[in-house]
Coordinates of C-alpha atoms and ligand atoms in Angstrom, one line a residue:
Chain A
M1 CA -36.0 68.4 -29.1
E2 CA -37.1 71.0 -31.7
N3 CA -33.8 71.3 -33.5
T4 CA -32.6 67.8 -32.9
L5 CA -32.4 66.8 -36.6
S6 CA -32.0 70.2 -38.2
T7 CA -28.5 71.4 -37.1
T8 CA -25.8 71.3 -39.7
T9 CA -22.2 70.2 -39.4
D10 CA -19.4 69.5 -41.7
K11 CA -17.9 66.9 -39.4
V12 CA -19.3 63.7 -40.9
F13 CA -17.6 60.3 -40.9
L14 CA -18.7 57.2 -42.7
Y15 CA -18.0 53.5 -41.8
D16 CA -18.9 50.4 -43.7
V17 CA -20.0 47.2 -42.0
I18 CA -19.7 43.9 -43.8
G19 CA -22.6 41.6 -43.6
A20 CA -22.5 38.1 -42.2
Q21 CA -19.0 38.6 -40.8
F22 CA -19.1 38.1 -37.1
D23 CA -15.4 38.0 -36.1
T24 CA -14.8 41.7 -36.7
I25 CA -17.9 42.9 -34.8
G26 CA -16.9 45.9 -32.6
S27 CA -14.0 47.1 -34.7
K28 CA -16.0 50.0 -36.2
A29 CA -17.3 50.9 -32.8
L30 CA -13.7 51.0 -31.5
A31 CA -12.6 53.2 -34.5
V32 CA -15.5 55.6 -33.8
K33 CA -14.7 55.7 -30.1
K34 CA -11.0 56.5 -30.8
M35 CA -11.9 59.1 -33.4
L36 CA -14.3 60.8 -31.0
N37 CA -11.8 61.0 -28.3
D38 CA -10.4 64.2 -30.0
Y39 CA -13.8 65.9 -29.8
F40 CA -15.2 64.6 -26.4
P41 CA -12.3 63.4 -24.2
K42 CA -14.7 62.1 -21.5
N43 CA -14.6 58.4 -20.5
D44 CA -18.3 58.2 -19.5
Y45 CA -19.6 59.9 -22.6
L46 CA -17.4 57.8 -24.9
R47 CA -18.5 54.6 -23.2
R48 CA -22.1 55.4 -23.7
L49 CA -21.5 56.2 -27.3
G50 CA -19.2 53.2 -27.9
V51 CA -21.9 50.9 -26.5
C52 CA -24.6 52.2 -28.8
V53 CA -22.3 52.1 -31.9
F54 CA -21.2 48.6 -31.0
E55 CA -24.9 47.4 -30.9
A56 CA -25.7 49.1 -34.1
E57 CA -22.7 47.6 -35.8
A58 CA -23.5 44.1 -34.4
N59 CA -27.0 44.3 -35.9
L60 CA -25.7 45.3 -39.3
A61 CA -23.2 42.4 -39.2
I62 CA -25.7 39.8 -37.9
H63 CA -29.1 40.7 -39.2
T64 CA -28.6 42.1 -42.7
I65 CA -27.9 40.6 -46.1
H66 CA -25.2 43.0 -47.4
G67 CA -24.2 44.7 -44.2
G68 CA -24.6 48.5 -44.1
S69 CA -23.2 51.8 -43.2
I70 CA -22.7 53.8 -40.0
E71 CA -22.6 57.6 -40.4
V72 CA -21.3 59.7 -37.5
M73 CA -22.2 63.3 -37.4
I74 CA -20.4 65.5 -34.8
F75 CA -22.0 68.6 -33.3
S76 CA -20.6 70.8 -30.6
D77 CA -22.8 69.2 -27.9
R78 CA -23.8 65.8 -29.4
V79 CA -23.1 63.0 -31.8
R80 CA -25.7 61.7 -34.2
I81 CA -25.3 58.1 -35.6
T82 CA -27.2 56.8 -38.5
A83 CA -27.0 53.1 -39.3
K84 CA -28.5 52.0 -42.6
D85 CA -28.9 48.8 -44.5
D86 CA -30.8 47.5 -47.5
G87 CA -32.6 44.5 -46.0
P88 CA -34.2 42.2 -45.2
G89 CA -35.8 44.5 -42.5
M90 CA -37.6 43.6 -39.3
K91 CA -40.6 41.4 -39.6
D92 CA -42.2 42.8 -36.4
M93 CA -40.8 46.0 -35.0
K94 CA -42.6 45.6 -31.6
K95 CA -41.1 42.1 -31.1
A96 CA -37.7 43.3 -32.2
L97 CA -37.8 45.9 -29.4
T98 CA -38.8 43.4 -26.8
P99 CA -35.9 42.3 -24.6
G100 CA -35.0 38.7 -25.2
F101 CA -36.5 38.5 -28.7
S102 CA -33.8 37.6 -31.2
T103 CA -33.5 36.0 -34.6
A104 CA -29.7 35.7 -34.4
P105 CA -28.4 32.4 -35.8
E106 CA -26.8 29.9 -33.5
S107 CA -23.3 30.7 -34.9
A108 CA -23.7 34.3 -33.6
R109 CA -25.0 33.0 -30.2
Q110 CA -21.9 31.0 -29.7
L111 CA -20.0 34.2 -29.9
G112 CA -22.0 36.0 -27.3
F113 CA -24.6 37.7 -29.5
G114 CA -28.4 37.2 -29.7
G115 CA -29.4 38.1 -26.2
G116 CA -32.0 40.3 -27.8
V117 CA -31.2 43.4 -25.8
G118 CA -29.0 45.3 -28.2
L119 CA -31.7 47.8 -29.4
N120 CA -32.8 48.3 -25.8
N121 CA -29.3 49.2 -24.8
I122 CA -29.2 51.9 -27.5
K123 CA -32.6 53.2 -26.4
R124 CA -31.4 53.3 -22.9
F125 CA -28.2 55.1 -23.5
A126 CA -29.2 57.4 -26.3
D127 CA -30.9 60.7 -25.8
Y128 CA -32.8 60.5 -29.1
F129 CA -33.8 57.2 -30.8
Y130 CA -35.6 56.6 -34.1
I131 CA -36.0 53.4 -36.1
E132 CA -37.8 52.5 -39.3
S133 CA -37.8 49.3 -41.1
S134 CA -39.3 47.7 -44.2
K135 CA -38.3 44.9 -46.6
K136 CA -36.1 47.5 -48.4
G137 CA -34.0 48.0 -45.3
T138 CA -33.7 49.4 -41.8
T139 CA -32.7 52.9 -40.7
L140 CA -31.7 53.5 -37.1
I141 CA -30.9 57.1 -36.0
F142 CA -29.8 58.0 -32.5
E143 CA -28.0 60.8 -30.7
V144 CA -26.0 60.8 -27.6
W145 CA -25.7 64.2 -25.9
N146 CA -22.8 65.6 -24.0
D147 CA -24.7 66.4 -20.9
D148 CA -22.0 68.6 -19.4
D149 CA -22.6 71.1 -22.1
P150 CA -24.9 73.8 -20.6
T151 CA -26.4 74.6 -24.1
T152 CA -27.9 71.1 -24.3
H153 CA -30.9 71.6 -22.1
Chain B
M1 CA -7.8 43.4 -5.5
K2 CA -4.6 42.9 -7.3
I3 CA -4.4 40.7 -10.5
D4 CA -2.0 38.4 -8.8
K5 CA -4.3 37.9 -5.9
I6 CA -7.2 37.2 -8.3
C7 CA -5.2 34.6 -10.0
E8 CA -4.2 33.0 -6.7
I9 CA -7.8 32.8 -5.5
T10 CA -9.2 31.3 -8.7
A11 CA -6.1 29.2 -9.7
A12 CA -5.9 31.2 -12.9
E13 CA -2.9 31.9 -15.2
I14 CA -2.2 35.1 -17.0
I15 CA -2.2 34.3 -20.7
Q16 CA -1.8 37.9 -21.9
P17 CA 0.3 39.8 -19.4
I18 CA 0.7 43.1 -21.2
G19 CA -1.5 45.8 -19.6
R20 CA -2.2 47.4 -16.3
K21 CA -0.6 44.6 -14.2
D22 CA -0.9 46.5 -10.9
V23 CA -4.5 47.7 -11.4
D24 CA -6.6 47.4 -8.2
I25 CA -9.8 45.6 -9.3
R26 CA -12.9 46.6 -7.3
Y27 CA -15.8 45.1 -9.3
A28 CA -16.6 41.9 -11.2
F29 CA -19.2 41.1 -13.8
A30 CA -19.9 37.7 -15.3
A31 CA -21.7 37.2 -18.6
D32 CA -21.5 35.4 -22.0
L33 CA -23.6 37.9 -23.8
M34 CA -22.0 41.0 -25.1
S35 CA -25.1 43.1 -25.0
D36 CA -25.6 42.2 -21.3
T37 CA -22.0 43.3 -20.6
L38 CA -22.5 46.4 -22.6
F39 CA -25.5 47.2 -20.5
I40 CA -23.1 47.7 -17.6
I41 CA -21.9 51.2 -17.7
M42 CA -19.6 52.2 -14.9
R43 CA -20.3 55.7 -13.8
D44 CA -17.0 56.0 -11.9
D45 CA -13.8 54.7 -13.4
E46 CA -13.2 52.0 -10.8
P47 CA -11.6 49.0 -12.5
L48 CA -13.8 45.9 -13.3
L49 CA -13.0 42.3 -14.1
L50 CA -15.0 40.7 -16.9
I51 CA -15.6 37.0 -16.3
T52 CA -16.8 35.2 -19.4
G53 CA -16.9 31.9 -21.3
V54 CA -16.7 33.5 -24.7
T55 CA -13.2 33.8 -26.3
N56 CA -13.6 35.5 -29.6
T57 CA -12.2 39.0 -30.4
S58 CA -15.5 40.7 -29.7
V59 CA -14.9 40.1 -26.0
V60 CA -11.8 42.2 -26.2
R61 CA -13.6 44.9 -28.1
T62 CA -16.3 44.9 -25.5
A63 CA -13.7 45.4 -22.8
I64 CA -12.1 48.3 -24.7
I65 CA -15.4 50.0 -25.2
L66 CA -16.1 49.8 -21.5
D67 CA -12.6 50.6 -20.3
I68 CA -12.3 47.2 -18.7
P69 CA -8.7 46.4 -17.9
A70 CA -8.9 42.6 -17.5
I71 CA -10.8 39.6 -18.8
M72 CA -11.1 36.2 -17.0
I73 CA -11.8 33.3 -19.3
V74 CA -13.5 30.4 -17.5
R75 CA -13.7 26.6 -18.0
G76 CA -10.1 26.6 -19.2
K77 CA -11.1 27.3 -22.7
Q78 CA -8.6 27.6 -25.5
V79 CA -8.3 31.3 -26.5
P80 CA -7.8 32.0 -30.2
E81 CA -4.5 33.7 -31.2
Q82 CA -6.3 36.7 -32.7
T83 CA -8.0 37.4 -29.3
I84 CA -4.7 37.4 -27.5
E85 CA -3.1 39.6 -30.2
L86 CA -5.9 42.2 -30.0
A87 CA -5.8 42.2 -26.2
K88 CA -2.0 42.7 -26.4
E89 CA -2.3 45.6 -28.8
N90 CA -4.8 47.3 -26.5
E91 CA -3.2 46.3 -23.3
I92 CA -6.1 44.3 -21.9
L93 CA -5.0 41.6 -19.5
V94 CA -6.3 38.1 -20.2
L95 CA -6.5 35.5 -17.4
R96 CA -7.7 32.0 -17.6
S97 CA -9.1 29.7 -14.9
S98 CA -10.1 26.1 -15.3
N99 CA -13.0 26.6 -12.9
I100 CA -16.5 27.0 -14.2
M101 CA -18.1 30.5 -14.1
F102 CA -20.1 29.7 -10.9
V103 CA -17.1 28.7 -8.9
T104 CA -15.0 31.6 -10.2
C105 CA -17.7 34.0 -9.2
G106 CA -18.1 32.3 -5.9
L107 CA -14.4 32.5 -5.0
L108 CA -14.1 36.1 -6.0
Y109 CA -17.3 37.2 -4.3
Q110 CA -16.2 35.5 -1.1
A111 CA -12.8 37.2 -1.4
G112 CA -14.5 40.6 -1.6
L113 CA -15.0 41.7 -5.2
E114 CA -18.2 43.7 -5.5
G115 CA -20.9 43.4 -8.2
S116 CA -20.7 46.2 -10.7
P117 CA -22.8 49.2 -9.9
W118 CA -25.3 48.7 -12.6
K119 CA -28.6 50.5 -13.0
I120 CA -31.8 48.5 -12.7
R121 CA -33.8 48.1 -15.9
Chain C
M1 CA -31.2 22.9 -0.2
T2 CA -34.7 23.2 -1.4
I3 CA -35.9 25.8 -3.9
Q4 CA -38.2 27.2 -1.2
Q5 CA -35.2 27.8 1.1
L6 CA -33.3 29.4 -1.8
I7 CA -36.2 31.8 -2.5
E8 CA -36.4 32.8 1.1
Q9 CA -32.7 33.2 1.8
L10 CA -31.5 35.2 -1.3
P11 CA -34.3 36.4 -1.6
L12 CA -35.8 35.7 -5.1
Q13 CA -39.1 36.3 -6.7
L14 CA -41.0 33.2 -7.9
L15 CA -42.4 33.9 -11.4
T16 CA -43.9 30.5 -12.0
T17 CA -46.3 30.9 -9.1
Q18 CA -48.4 27.8 -10.0
L19 CA -45.4 25.4 -9.5
N20 CA -44.4 23.9 -6.3
V21 CA -41.0 24.7 -4.9
N22 CA -40.3 21.6 -2.8
G23 CA -37.6 20.3 -5.2
S24 CA -34.0 20.5 -4.1
F25 CA -30.6 21.1 -5.7
H26 CA -27.0 20.7 -4.7
D27 CA -25.1 22.6 -7.4
V28 CA -25.3 25.7 -9.6
Y29 CA -24.3 26.4 -13.2
T30 CA -23.9 29.9 -14.4
S31 CA -23.9 30.5 -18.2
D32 CA -25.6 32.4 -20.9
L33 CA -24.5 30.0 -23.6
L34 CA -27.3 27.5 -24.3
S35 CA -24.8 24.9 -25.6
A36 CA -22.7 25.1 -22.4
A37 CA -25.8 24.8 -20.2
L38 CA -27.1 21.9 -22.3
A39 CA -23.8 20.1 -21.7
K40 CA -23.4 20.8 -18.0
V41 CA -26.8 21.4 -16.3
T42 CA -28.4 18.3 -14.5
E43 CA -31.5 17.7 -12.4
D44 CA -29.4 18.6 -9.4
H45 CA -28.6 22.1 -10.7
V46 CA -30.1 25.5 -10.5
W47 CA -29.1 27.4 -13.7
V48 CA -28.2 31.2 -13.4
T49 CA -28.5 33.2 -16.6
V50 CA -29.6 36.4 -18.3
Q51 CA -30.8 34.6 -21.4
V52 CA -34.5 35.1 -21.7
H53 CA -34.8 33.5 -25.1
Q54 CA -37.5 30.8 -25.4
N55 CA -34.8 28.2 -26.0
I56 CA -33.8 28.3 -22.3
L57 CA -37.0 26.3 -21.6
G58 CA -35.9 23.6 -24.0
V59 CA -32.6 23.2 -22.4
A60 CA -34.0 23.3 -18.8
S61 CA -36.7 20.7 -19.6
I62 CA -34.3 18.3 -21.4
K63 CA -31.8 18.5 -18.5
Q64 CA -34.6 18.7 -15.9
A65 CA -32.9 21.6 -14.1
A66 CA -34.3 22.2 -10.6
A67 CA -34.9 25.9 -11.5
I68 CA -33.7 28.8 -13.7
I69 CA -32.7 32.0 -12.0
L70 CA -32.8 35.1 -14.2
S71 CA -30.4 37.7 -13.0
E72 CA -30.5 41.5 -13.2
N73 CA -34.3 41.6 -12.6
L74 CA -34.6 40.6 -16.3
M75 CA -38.3 40.1 -16.5
P76 CA -39.1 37.6 -19.4
D77 CA -42.3 38.1 -21.3
K78 CA -45.5 36.5 -20.1
D79 CA -45.4 33.9 -22.8
L80 CA -42.2 32.5 -21.5
V81 CA -43.5 32.3 -18.0
S82 CA -46.7 30.5 -19.0
K83 CA -44.8 28.0 -21.2
A84 CA -42.5 27.4 -18.3
Q85 CA -45.4 26.7 -16.1
E86 CA -46.8 24.2 -18.6
K87 CA -43.5 22.4 -18.8
G88 CA -43.1 22.5 -15.0
I89 CA -39.9 24.6 -15.0
V90 CA -39.5 26.8 -12.0
I91 CA -38.4 30.4 -12.9
L92 CA -37.0 32.7 -10.3
L93 CA -36.1 36.4 -10.6
S94 CA -32.9 37.8 -9.0
P95 CA -32.3 41.5 -8.4
Y96 CA -28.6 40.9 -8.5
T97 CA -26.2 40.4 -11.4
S98 CA -25.1 36.8 -12.3
F99 CA -21.8 37.5 -10.5
E100 CA -23.5 38.5 -7.3
T101 CA -26.2 35.8 -7.5
S102 CA -23.6 33.2 -8.0
G103 CA -21.4 34.5 -5.2
M104 CA -24.3 34.4 -2.7
L105 CA -25.3 30.9 -3.8
Y106 CA -21.8 29.7 -3.5
N107 CA -21.6 30.9 0.1
M108 CA -25.0 29.4 0.9
L109 CA -24.1 26.0 -0.5
K110 CA -20.8 26.1 1.3
E111 CA -22.4 26.9 4.6
E112 CA -24.9 24.1 4.1
K113 CA -22.1 21.6 3.4
N114 CA -20.2 22.7 6.5
G115 CA -23.4 22.6 8.6
N116 CA -24.1 19.0 7.5
K117 CA -20.7 17.7 8.6
Ligands
ATP201 N1 -30.6 46.0 -39.1 C1 -31.5 45.0 -38.9 N2 -32.2 44.4 -39.9 C2 -33.1 43.4 -39.7 N3 -33.4 43.0 -38.5 C3 -32.9 43.6 -37.4 C4 -31.9 44.6 -37.6 N4 -31.5 45.0 -36.3 C5 -32.2 44.2 -35.5 N5 -33.0 43.3 -36.1 C6 -34.0 42.4 -35.5 O1 -34.3 42.8 -34.2 C7 -34.0 41.8 -33.3 C8 -33.6 42.4 -32.0 O2 -32.3 43.1 -32.1 P1 -31.4 43.4 -30.8 O3 -30.2 44.1 -31.3 O4 -32.2 44.1 -29.8 O5 -31.1 41.9 -30.3 P2 -30.1 40.8 -31.1 O6 -29.2 41.5 -32.1 O7 -31.0 39.7 -31.6 O8 -29.2 40.3 -29.8 P3 -28.1 41.2 -29.0 O9 -28.1 42.6 -29.6 O10 -28.5 41.1 -27.6 O11 -26.8 40.5 -29.3 C9 -32.9 41.0 -33.9 O12 -32.8 39.7 -33.4 C10 -33.4 41.0 -35.4 O13 -34.5 40.1 -35.6
MG202 MG1 -28.2 43.3 -31.6

């Protein structure tokens, strides 16, 4: 994964996610999936990516104060997503990555969120996963590679 | 299994009929948690029915992300107008049964729908 | 049907190994919504879910559920299992999804009913 984070591209798209707004969760993920269809018209690849973006979006909407942003960078063989927010951050990263652990409020649970497996889904479906968090905010970076591309491996 | 057959077996009504009405459903998956549903990635493109007790718009978005053609709402729950609208726009069928999730699963499993081909954690 | 029979027939893995499994049940409730389970589960029920949040123990103990079945081999953390053991709540692990687990249980209960006639 030597060059994973060093390649440059001019295909960058930015999406804003509003904080504490649960009823639009998934709309940015859908927009990303539709947009990417022009670049990677492959159902299986788009599903994997869509799932990861959905989880990242849900976390920005549910667990942050002001929401955040989702940046989508498109390369020939992969897509890199960066989800950023400005707090409050994760109190305990290890716990946050444990399946079943969730601080989602009851109002989000009623809507089907808060199973505590979202980050694990991303980890599972992404080919590269990085997360850092402090009181100042959380940054999540992941990549999903288009495996069919012979240049990937 | 055809949508009409699924409705017959579970005593369900079609509350959003615009979509792939003659799709042949092979798999079913039942969950109220979006992340659990999102965990299910179908490797092949065989159609799946999502059985759930959650009725907000995120259910429809989850279905679209996973290319799921039909959603079955259980417990006869009232479905918000926005959910129906979003499903209509994206041609996702919405069915509703007054049975609880357990019975809905039982009837469809017995009638031959398969569990989704998920990968073990 | 007893929990013991359930474990053998499906088969399931018993996580709360210190608890006895002589209890019986006659019905099943499948849901990942705590509020729905809180409303519908009784001492006659086995509850099927993928929720592994600590709160499931609260619901199961208030409603005295006969057992909780966790689908998809969703292994909860040790803490949850030891708390369940303290509270006397039987926790079982199913290798199947909630749809399949429910489907199999439905058939089993039906056969049992027919057999008893
Ligand atoms: N951007 C974030 N800022 C602060 N905390 C976060 C953020 N993202 C996740 N967390 C914390 O990590 C926990 C686990 O996140 P994860 O996405 O795995 O599960 P969840 O969002 O609680 O439930 P699910 O995703 O299954 O609906 C959250 O409950 C929350 O405490
Ligand atoms: Mg999440």
